[in-house]
Amino acid sequence: MQYVKPYVILLITILGCSGQGGQDAATFKSETVKATDVFLSLETSKFLGNPTRIKAYDGGLYFSDHGYQRVVKVNRDRDSLFSFGSHGRGPGEFESLAGFWVFDDSYLVYDYNGFKFITYDSLGNHIEDKVVKKNPVNPDGFPPNIPITVQAISTDKLLIPSRGRNGSLFAIADIETGDLTYAETAVGEHVESFNQEEVEQAFSKGEIPDIFMNLVLLGSSSSGIYSFQQTTRVLEKYSHSGDLIWQKNITIPAQDDLFDKISRHNQQEDQNNHMFTYAKAMDARKDGVAILLNMPEASPVAACWVSQDGSDMNVITYPEIDKEEGFGMGSFTVSPADKRAYFLNSRKGIIYEANWPL
């Protein structure tokens, strides 16, 4: 596949917040990629069922498949290399594949309904199951499951949103030892339980419901932990032990009036409520972190890349990708080595591929 259409580069400078609360200048590059391609689809790939999450690696792509209940590895030529996992309640089996992570010598799968984390070796052979019947951050809350927004540092350590508990936004939980470390200062007060009536009232007034004030996207790579605050646009990087390394305010001009538009939309009758979020998905890499931005209707699909030391920031737009296709968590991933970005439309069973010009 050849990418023959050009992308446009615009270099400007913005201000970002340092980890010590000061201001430092960050390089901001805006680029437009005008060519996309279908990488995999239900029509052409017989091994594709109902893909739900994707993760790029140097040389190809992994995806979780709710249709065939497995994780599949494919190469750049779209050939299926191998798959692992199966539906069930026995060892190495899962009832609902809610997330998966790729490590140097193993894989980890989260079974939401089975309350367990399943480890496989590098060939996809089952190693062990770890059953976690209660959310370590909220053991007495409802539902008891660890939320599907959980991320993994390793097969033992998890990143779990804490929603303001202990004045934090997330916690590092060791499911082997039971150790728990809270990190990141909460945006709002902790809300103990979900109240549907209060949430609907807030949306009808064009306000952010209190229970959603502390929403975060979490990600981890070999260089650290990334946390993106959904209601403030603040991106923070932490060490694997929970120490703050740096902080950046991801101020994208095209998003300046995003929450005003969401507020007006939610105040209209007979409209599905839109969440007050600045991002849809995040993919942490050794060299930095990629964020799929939540863009206003008049703006094209866009992703932001921040280097691992926080010194460089890039925004790449993809005008040929249809925003109405419902991209969400786990639907975006990048391979900097291959210079490729992938977007998943789980509703249609299509994975798109585009240039990653960094």
Short mmCIF file of C-alpha atoms in Angstrom, two decimals:
data_model
loop_
_atom_site.label_atom_id
_atom_site.label_comp_id
_atom_site.label_asym_id
_atom_site.label_seq_id
_atom_site.Cartn_x
_atom_site.Cartn_y
_atom_site.Cartn_z
CA MET A 1 0.00 0.00 0.00
CA GLN A 2 1.40 3.40 -1.01
CA TYR A 3 0.53 6.74 0.59
CA VAL A 4 0.81 9.21 -2.26
CA LYS A 5 -1.23 12.10 -0.86
CA PRO A 6 0.77 14.75 1.01
CA TYR A 7 0.29 15.90 4.58
CA VAL A 8 0.56 19.53 5.56
CA ILE A 9 2.83 20.68 8.40
CA LEU A 10 2.31 23.81 10.47
CA LEU A 11 4.71 24.71 13.31
CA ILE A 12 3.60 26.94 16.17
CA THR A 13 4.36 27.33 19.88
CA ILE A 14 2.07 26.98 22.88
CA LEU A 15 2.54 26.99 26.65
CA GLY A 16 2.45 23.87 28.81
CA CYS A 17 2.42 23.41 32.59
CA SER A 18 5.49 21.87 34.17
CA GLY A 19 5.31 19.33 36.99
CA GLN A 20 6.34 22.06 39.47
CA GLY A 21 3.42 24.30 38.51
CA GLY A 22 5.43 26.69 36.32
CA GLN A 23 5.09 27.42 32.62
CA ASP A 24 7.46 26.10 29.97
CA ALA A 25 7.34 26.50 26.20
CA ALA A 26 6.43 23.33 24.28
CA THR A 27 6.84 22.75 20.55
CA PHE A 28 3.46 22.17 18.94
CA LYS A 29 3.26 20.76 15.42
CA SER A 30 -0.01 20.44 13.55
CA GLU A 31 -0.13 18.00 10.65
CA THR A 32 -2.87 16.74 8.32
CA VAL A 33 -2.86 13.22 6.85
CA LYS A 34 -5.04 13.03 3.75
CA ALA A 35 -4.90 9.31 3.04
CA THR A 36 -6.41 6.35 4.90
CA ASP A 37 -6.94 2.71 4.01
CA VAL A 38 -8.97 -0.25 5.27
CA PHE A 39 -6.54 -2.55 7.07
CA LEU A 40 -9.03 -5.28 8.08
CA SER A 41 -12.77 -5.67 7.60
CA LEU A 42 -15.48 -8.29 8.05
CA GLU A 43 -15.95 -8.45 4.29
CA THR A 44 -12.35 -9.36 3.45
CA SER A 45 -10.92 -11.01 6.60
CA LYS A 46 -12.48 -14.37 7.38
CA PHE A 47 -10.75 -14.57 10.80
CA LEU A 48 -12.33 -11.25 11.90
CA GLY A 49 -15.50 -11.50 14.01
CA ASN A 50 -16.38 -8.51 16.19
CA PRO A 51 -13.18 -6.58 17.04
CA THR A 52 -13.45 -4.53 20.23
CA ARG A 53 -9.92 -3.28 21.02
CA ILE A 54 -6.69 -2.87 19.07
CA LYS A 55 -3.02 -2.61 19.98
CA ALA A 56 -0.21 -2.02 17.50
CA TYR A 57 3.22 -3.61 17.71
CA ASP A 58 6.31 -3.11 15.55
CA GLY A 59 5.28 -5.15 12.53
CA GLY A 60 1.54 -5.47 12.89
CA LEU A 61 -1.51 -5.39 15.12
CA TYR A 62 -3.28 -7.25 17.91
CA PHE A 63 -7.04 -7.09 18.34
CA SER A 64 -9.52 -8.59 20.78
CA ASP A 65 -12.48 -10.26 19.09
CA HIS A 66 -15.80 -10.49 20.91
CA GLY A 67 -17.27 -12.52 18.04
CA TYR A 68 -14.74 -15.36 18.23
CA GLN A 69 -13.81 -14.69 21.90
CA ARG A 70 -10.06 -14.51 21.44
CA VAL A 71 -7.07 -12.22 20.92
CA VAL A 72 -5.54 -12.28 17.43
CA LYS A 73 -2.12 -11.20 16.19
CA VAL A 74 -1.73 -10.11 12.55
CA ASN A 75 1.27 -8.79 10.59
CA ARG A 76 1.52 -5.74 8.32
CA ASP A 77 0.45 -7.92 5.37
CA ARG A 78 -2.85 -8.61 7.18
CA ASP A 79 -2.01 -12.29 7.73
CA SER A 80 -3.22 -13.90 10.95
CA LEU A 81 -0.16 -15.20 12.83
CA PHE A 82 -1.83 -16.80 15.85
CA SER A 83 -4.62 -16.36 18.38
CA PHE A 84 -5.22 -17.30 22.00
CA GLY A 85 -8.01 -17.50 24.55
CA SER A 86 -11.49 -18.98 24.39
CA HIS A 87 -14.96 -18.52 25.86
CA GLY A 88 -15.86 -20.33 29.06
CA ARG A 89 -15.40 -20.43 32.81
CA GLY A 90 -12.45 -22.80 33.05
CA PRO A 91 -8.73 -22.04 33.40
CA GLY A 92 -7.54 -19.75 30.63
CA GLU A 93 -11.12 -19.09 29.50
CA PHE A 94 -13.14 -15.89 29.84
CA GLU A 95 -16.81 -14.93 29.89
CA SER A 96 -16.30 -11.34 28.70
CA LEU A 97 -13.04 -10.12 27.21
CA ALA A 98 -12.91 -6.55 28.56
CA GLY A 99 -9.24 -5.73 27.97
CA PHE A 100 -5.86 -7.15 27.03
CA TRP A 101 -2.22 -6.07 27.39
CA VAL A 102 0.96 -7.09 25.59
CA PHE A 103 4.21 -7.42 27.58
CA ASP A 104 7.70 -8.52 26.50
CA ASP A 105 7.20 -12.20 27.40
CA SER A 106 3.51 -12.54 28.23
CA TYR A 107 -0.08 -11.41 27.65
CA LEU A 108 -2.72 -10.39 30.16
CA VAL A 109 -6.49 -10.57 29.58
CA TYR A 110 -9.21 -9.10 31.82
CA ASP A 111 -12.42 -11.12 32.18
CA TYR A 112 -14.96 -8.62 33.55
CA ASN A 113 -17.78 -11.06 34.31
CA GLY A 114 -15.40 -13.74 35.61
CA PHE A 115 -13.61 -11.29 37.96
CA LYS A 116 -10.23 -12.56 36.81
CA PHE A 117 -7.01 -11.63 35.07
CA ILE A 118 -5.56 -14.36 32.87
CA THR A 119 -1.86 -14.59 32.01
CA TYR A 120 -0.58 -16.32 28.85
CA ASP A 121 3.01 -16.82 27.73
CA SER A 122 4.48 -15.27 24.56
CA LEU A 123 3.02 -18.10 22.45
CA GLY A 124 -0.48 -17.70 23.90
CA ASN A 125 -0.30 -20.72 26.23
CA HIS A 126 -2.22 -20.36 29.49
CA ILE A 127 -0.10 -19.70 32.60
CA GLU A 128 -2.47 -18.75 35.41
CA ASP A 129 -5.73 -17.09 36.45
CA LYS A 130 -5.96 -14.50 39.22
CA VAL A 131 -9.49 -14.02 40.51
CA VAL A 132 -10.22 -10.55 41.96
CA LYS A 133 -13.76 -10.63 43.36
CA LYS A 134 -13.75 -7.01 44.54
CA ASN A 135 -12.40 -3.74 43.21
CA PRO A 136 -9.37 -3.04 45.48
CA VAL A 137 -10.00 0.71 45.25
CA ASN A 138 -13.70 0.46 46.08
CA PRO A 139 -14.19 -2.93 47.82
CA ASP A 140 -17.61 -2.14 49.30
CA GLY A 141 -19.04 -0.32 46.30
CA PHE A 142 -21.30 -1.40 43.46
CA PRO A 143 -20.65 -2.92 41.05
CA PRO A 144 -17.89 -4.96 42.71
CA ASN A 145 -16.00 -5.50 39.44
CA ILE A 146 -12.88 -3.58 38.58
CA PRO A 147 -14.05 -1.05 35.92
CA ILE A 148 -13.31 -1.76 32.26
CA THR A 149 -11.19 1.42 32.19
CA VAL A 150 -8.51 -0.47 34.16
CA GLN A 151 -5.00 -0.51 32.71
CA ALA A 152 -2.06 -2.81 33.51
CA ILE A 153 1.58 -2.03 34.30
CA SER A 154 2.41 -5.74 34.52
CA THR A 155 0.59 -9.02 35.10
CA ASP A 156 0.46 -8.14 38.83
CA LYS A 157 0.09 -4.33 38.94
CA LEU A 158 -3.01 -2.50 37.75
CA LEU A 159 -3.99 1.15 37.27
CA ILE A 160 -7.54 1.60 38.56
CA PRO A 161 -9.55 4.87 38.45
CA SER A 162 -10.40 5.98 42.00
CA ARG A 163 -12.97 8.73 41.13
CA GLY A 164 -11.71 11.06 43.86
CA ARG A 165 -11.39 8.50 46.66
CA ASN A 166 -8.63 9.56 49.09
CA GLY A 167 -8.40 12.80 47.07
CA SER A 168 -6.94 10.91 44.09
CA LEU A 169 -7.78 10.12 40.48
CA PHE A 170 -6.25 6.65 40.22
CA ALA A 171 -4.51 4.00 42.26
CA ILE A 172 -1.72 1.54 41.58
CA ALA A 173 -2.96 -1.83 42.85
CA ASP A 174 -0.83 -4.95 43.27
CA ILE A 175 -3.25 -7.88 43.00
CA GLU A 176 -0.54 -10.27 44.20
CA THR A 177 0.41 -8.49 47.46
CA GLY A 178 -2.67 -6.30 47.98
CA ASP A 179 -0.57 -3.09 48.12
CA LEU A 180 -2.42 0.07 47.07
CA THR A 181 -0.90 3.46 46.16
CA TYR A 182 -3.14 6.46 45.40
CA ALA A 183 -1.91 9.06 42.89
CA GLU A 184 -2.91 12.34 41.22
CA THR A 185 -4.97 15.06 42.92
CA ALA A 186 -8.73 14.75 42.37
CA VAL A 187 -10.54 17.36 40.28
CA GLY A 188 -13.78 17.17 42.29
CA GLU A 189 -15.22 15.55 45.40
CA HIS A 190 -15.52 11.78 45.62
CA VAL A 191 -19.07 10.56 44.83
CA GLU A 192 -19.79 7.24 46.53
CA SER A 193 -22.60 5.91 44.32
CA PHE A 194 -24.23 6.49 40.95
CA ASN A 195 -27.54 8.37 41.06
CA GLN A 196 -29.26 8.26 37.67
CA GLU A 197 -31.73 11.06 38.51
CA GLU A 198 -28.96 13.45 39.59
CA VAL A 199 -26.93 12.64 36.49
CA GLU A 200 -29.88 13.29 34.15
CA GLN A 201 -30.70 16.56 35.93
CA ALA A 202 -27.12 17.79 35.53
CA PHE A 203 -27.09 16.89 31.83
CA SER A 204 -30.44 18.65 31.25
CA LYS A 205 -28.93 21.82 32.75
CA GLY A 206 -25.87 21.53 30.54
CA GLU A 207 -23.66 20.75 33.53
CA ILE A 208 -21.04 18.09 34.24
CA PRO A 209 -22.49 15.52 36.68
CA ASP A 210 -20.45 15.40 39.89
CA ILE A 211 -19.74 11.70 39.49
CA PHE A 212 -17.99 12.37 36.14
CA MET A 213 -15.75 15.22 37.32
CA ASN A 214 -12.87 12.84 38.11
CA LEU A 215 -12.88 10.82 34.88
CA VAL A 216 -9.41 9.91 33.60
CA LEU A 217 -7.82 7.97 30.76
CA LEU A 218 -4.92 5.83 31.96
CA GLY A 219 -2.03 4.20 30.16
CA SER A 220 1.35 2.68 30.92
CA SER A 221 4.55 1.96 29.04
CA SER A 222 8.11 1.03 30.00
CA SER A 223 8.87 4.73 30.56
CA GLY A 224 6.04 5.48 33.01
CA ILE A 225 2.33 6.00 33.68
CA TYR A 226 0.16 8.54 31.82
CA SER A 227 -3.08 10.02 33.13
CA PHE A 228 -5.31 12.38 31.12
CA GLN A 229 -7.94 14.33 33.07
CA GLN A 230 -11.08 14.28 30.93
CA THR A 231 -12.63 17.52 32.27
CA THR A 232 -9.50 19.68 32.55
CA ARG A 233 -7.29 18.61 29.60
CA VAL A 234 -4.37 18.04 31.98
CA LEU A 235 -1.96 15.24 31.03
CA GLU A 236 0.39 13.97 33.72
CA LYS A 237 3.22 11.47 33.66
CA TYR A 238 4.15 9.39 36.71
CA SER A 239 6.80 6.86 37.59
CA HIS A 240 5.65 3.27 38.05
CA SER A 241 5.75 3.90 41.80
CA GLY A 242 3.34 6.85 41.51
CA ASP A 243 5.69 9.88 41.65
CA LEU A 244 4.78 12.84 39.41
CA ILE A 245 7.34 13.46 36.63
CA TRP A 246 5.69 16.23 34.61
CA GLN A 247 2.37 17.89 33.82
CA LYS A 248 1.04 19.40 30.59
CA ASN A 249 -2.14 21.24 29.70
CA ILE A 250 -3.26 19.82 26.35
CA THR A 251 -4.82 23.02 25.02
CA ILE A 252 -5.88 22.36 21.43
CA PRO A 253 -7.45 25.49 19.82
CA ALA A 254 -10.07 23.43 17.95
CA GLN A 255 -11.38 22.17 21.32
CA ASP A 256 -11.74 25.59 22.97
CA ASP A 257 -15.55 25.66 22.77
CA LEU A 258 -16.07 21.88 22.93
CA PHE A 259 -17.72 21.82 26.37
CA ASP A 260 -19.98 24.78 25.44
CA LYS A 261 -21.23 22.80 22.45
CA ILE A 262 -21.74 19.66 24.54
CA SER A 263 -23.65 21.72 27.12
CA ARG A 264 -25.98 23.20 24.49
CA HIS A 265 -26.55 19.78 22.94
CA ASN A 266 -27.44 18.17 26.28
CA GLN A 267 -29.97 20.90 27.08
CA GLN A 268 -32.00 20.06 24.00
CA GLU A 269 -34.93 17.71 24.43
CA ASP A 270 -34.97 14.26 22.84
CA GLN A 271 -31.18 14.21 22.43
CA ASN A 272 -28.78 11.51 23.60
CA ASN A 273 -26.49 13.03 26.22
CA HIS A 274 -22.88 13.61 25.23
CA MET A 275 -20.16 13.07 27.82
CA PHE A 276 -18.00 16.02 28.87
CA THR A 277 -14.68 14.55 27.77
CA TYR A 278 -11.71 15.94 25.87
CA ALA A 279 -10.45 12.55 24.64
CA LYS A 280 -11.77 9.23 23.37
CA ALA A 281 -8.78 6.92 23.71
CA MET A 282 -5.11 6.87 24.70
CA ASP A 283 -2.15 4.70 23.70
CA ALA A 284 1.01 4.86 25.83
CA ARG A 285 4.33 4.03 24.17
CA LYS A 286 7.97 3.97 25.27
CA ASP A 287 8.70 7.22 23.40
CA GLY A 288 5.50 9.05 24.41
CA VAL A 289 1.73 8.91 24.49
CA ALA A 290 -0.91 9.25 21.75
CA ILE A 291 -4.37 10.63 22.58
CA LEU A 292 -7.40 10.37 20.27
CA LEU A 293 -9.12 13.71 20.86
CA ASN A 294 -12.84 14.33 21.18
CA MET A 295 -13.36 16.95 18.47
CA PRO A 296 -16.33 19.26 17.77
CA GLU A 297 -18.64 18.23 14.92
CA ALA A 298 -17.14 20.72 12.48
CA SER A 299 -13.57 19.49 13.08
CA PRO A 300 -11.92 16.36 11.65
CA VAL A 301 -10.67 13.37 13.61
CA ALA A 302 -7.48 14.37 15.44
CA ALA A 303 -4.85 12.76 17.64
CA CYS A 304 -2.27 14.34 19.91
CA TRP A 305 1.21 12.98 20.54
CA VAL A 306 3.31 14.08 23.53
CA SER A 307 6.92 12.90 23.77
CA GLN A 308 7.96 10.88 26.83
CA ASP A 309 9.88 13.82 28.34
CA GLY A 310 6.97 16.20 27.66
CA SER A 311 9.07 18.53 25.52
CA ASP A 312 7.27 18.06 22.18
CA MET A 313 3.59 18.06 21.31
CA ASN A 314 2.04 17.19 17.94
CA VAL A 315 -1.54 17.18 16.66
CA ILE A 316 -2.36 15.08 13.59
CA THR A 317 -5.72 15.42 11.85
CA TYR A 318 -7.38 12.79 9.64
CA PRO A 319 -10.12 14.48 7.57
CA GLU A 320 -10.99 11.32 5.59
CA ILE A 321 -12.01 9.32 8.67
CA ASP A 322 -15.70 9.60 9.54
CA LYS A 323 -16.10 10.80 13.14
CA GLU A 324 -19.64 9.49 13.31
CA GLU A 325 -18.39 5.93 13.30
CA GLY A 326 -18.21 5.89 17.10
CA PHE A 327 -14.55 5.61 18.04
CA GLY A 328 -14.13 4.90 21.76
CA MET A 329 -11.83 3.42 24.35
CA GLY A 330 -9.38 0.94 22.87
CA SER A 331 -10.24 1.97 19.30
CA PHE A 332 -7.00 3.81 18.52
CA THR A 333 -3.36 2.74 18.55
CA VAL A 334 -0.09 3.79 16.96
CA SER A 335 3.16 2.14 15.90
CA PRO A 336 5.84 4.87 15.83
CA ALA A 337 8.42 2.42 14.43
CA ASP A 338 6.13 1.49 11.52
CA LYS A 339 4.82 5.09 11.26
CA ARG A 340 1.25 3.79 11.28
CA ALA A 341 -1.92 4.72 13.15
CA TYR A 342 -4.94 2.42 13.41
CA PHE A 343 -8.59 3.31 14.08
CA LEU A 344 -11.28 0.76 14.94
CA ASN A 345 -14.95 1.08 14.01
CA SER A 346 -16.34 -1.75 16.13
CA ARG A 347 -19.89 -1.15 14.89
CA LYS A 348 -18.98 -1.96 11.29
CA GLY A 349 -16.09 -4.33 12.03
CA ILE A 350 -13.52 -2.22 10.19
CA ILE A 351 -9.96 -1.32 11.20
CA TYR A 352 -8.48 1.66 9.32
CA GLU A 353 -4.80 2.31 8.76
CA ALA A 354 -3.17 5.69 8.14
CA ASN A 355 0.23 7.35 8.17
CA TRP A 356 1.69 8.41 11.53
CA PRO A 357 3.99 11.20 10.28
CA LEU A 358 6.28 11.61 13.30
#
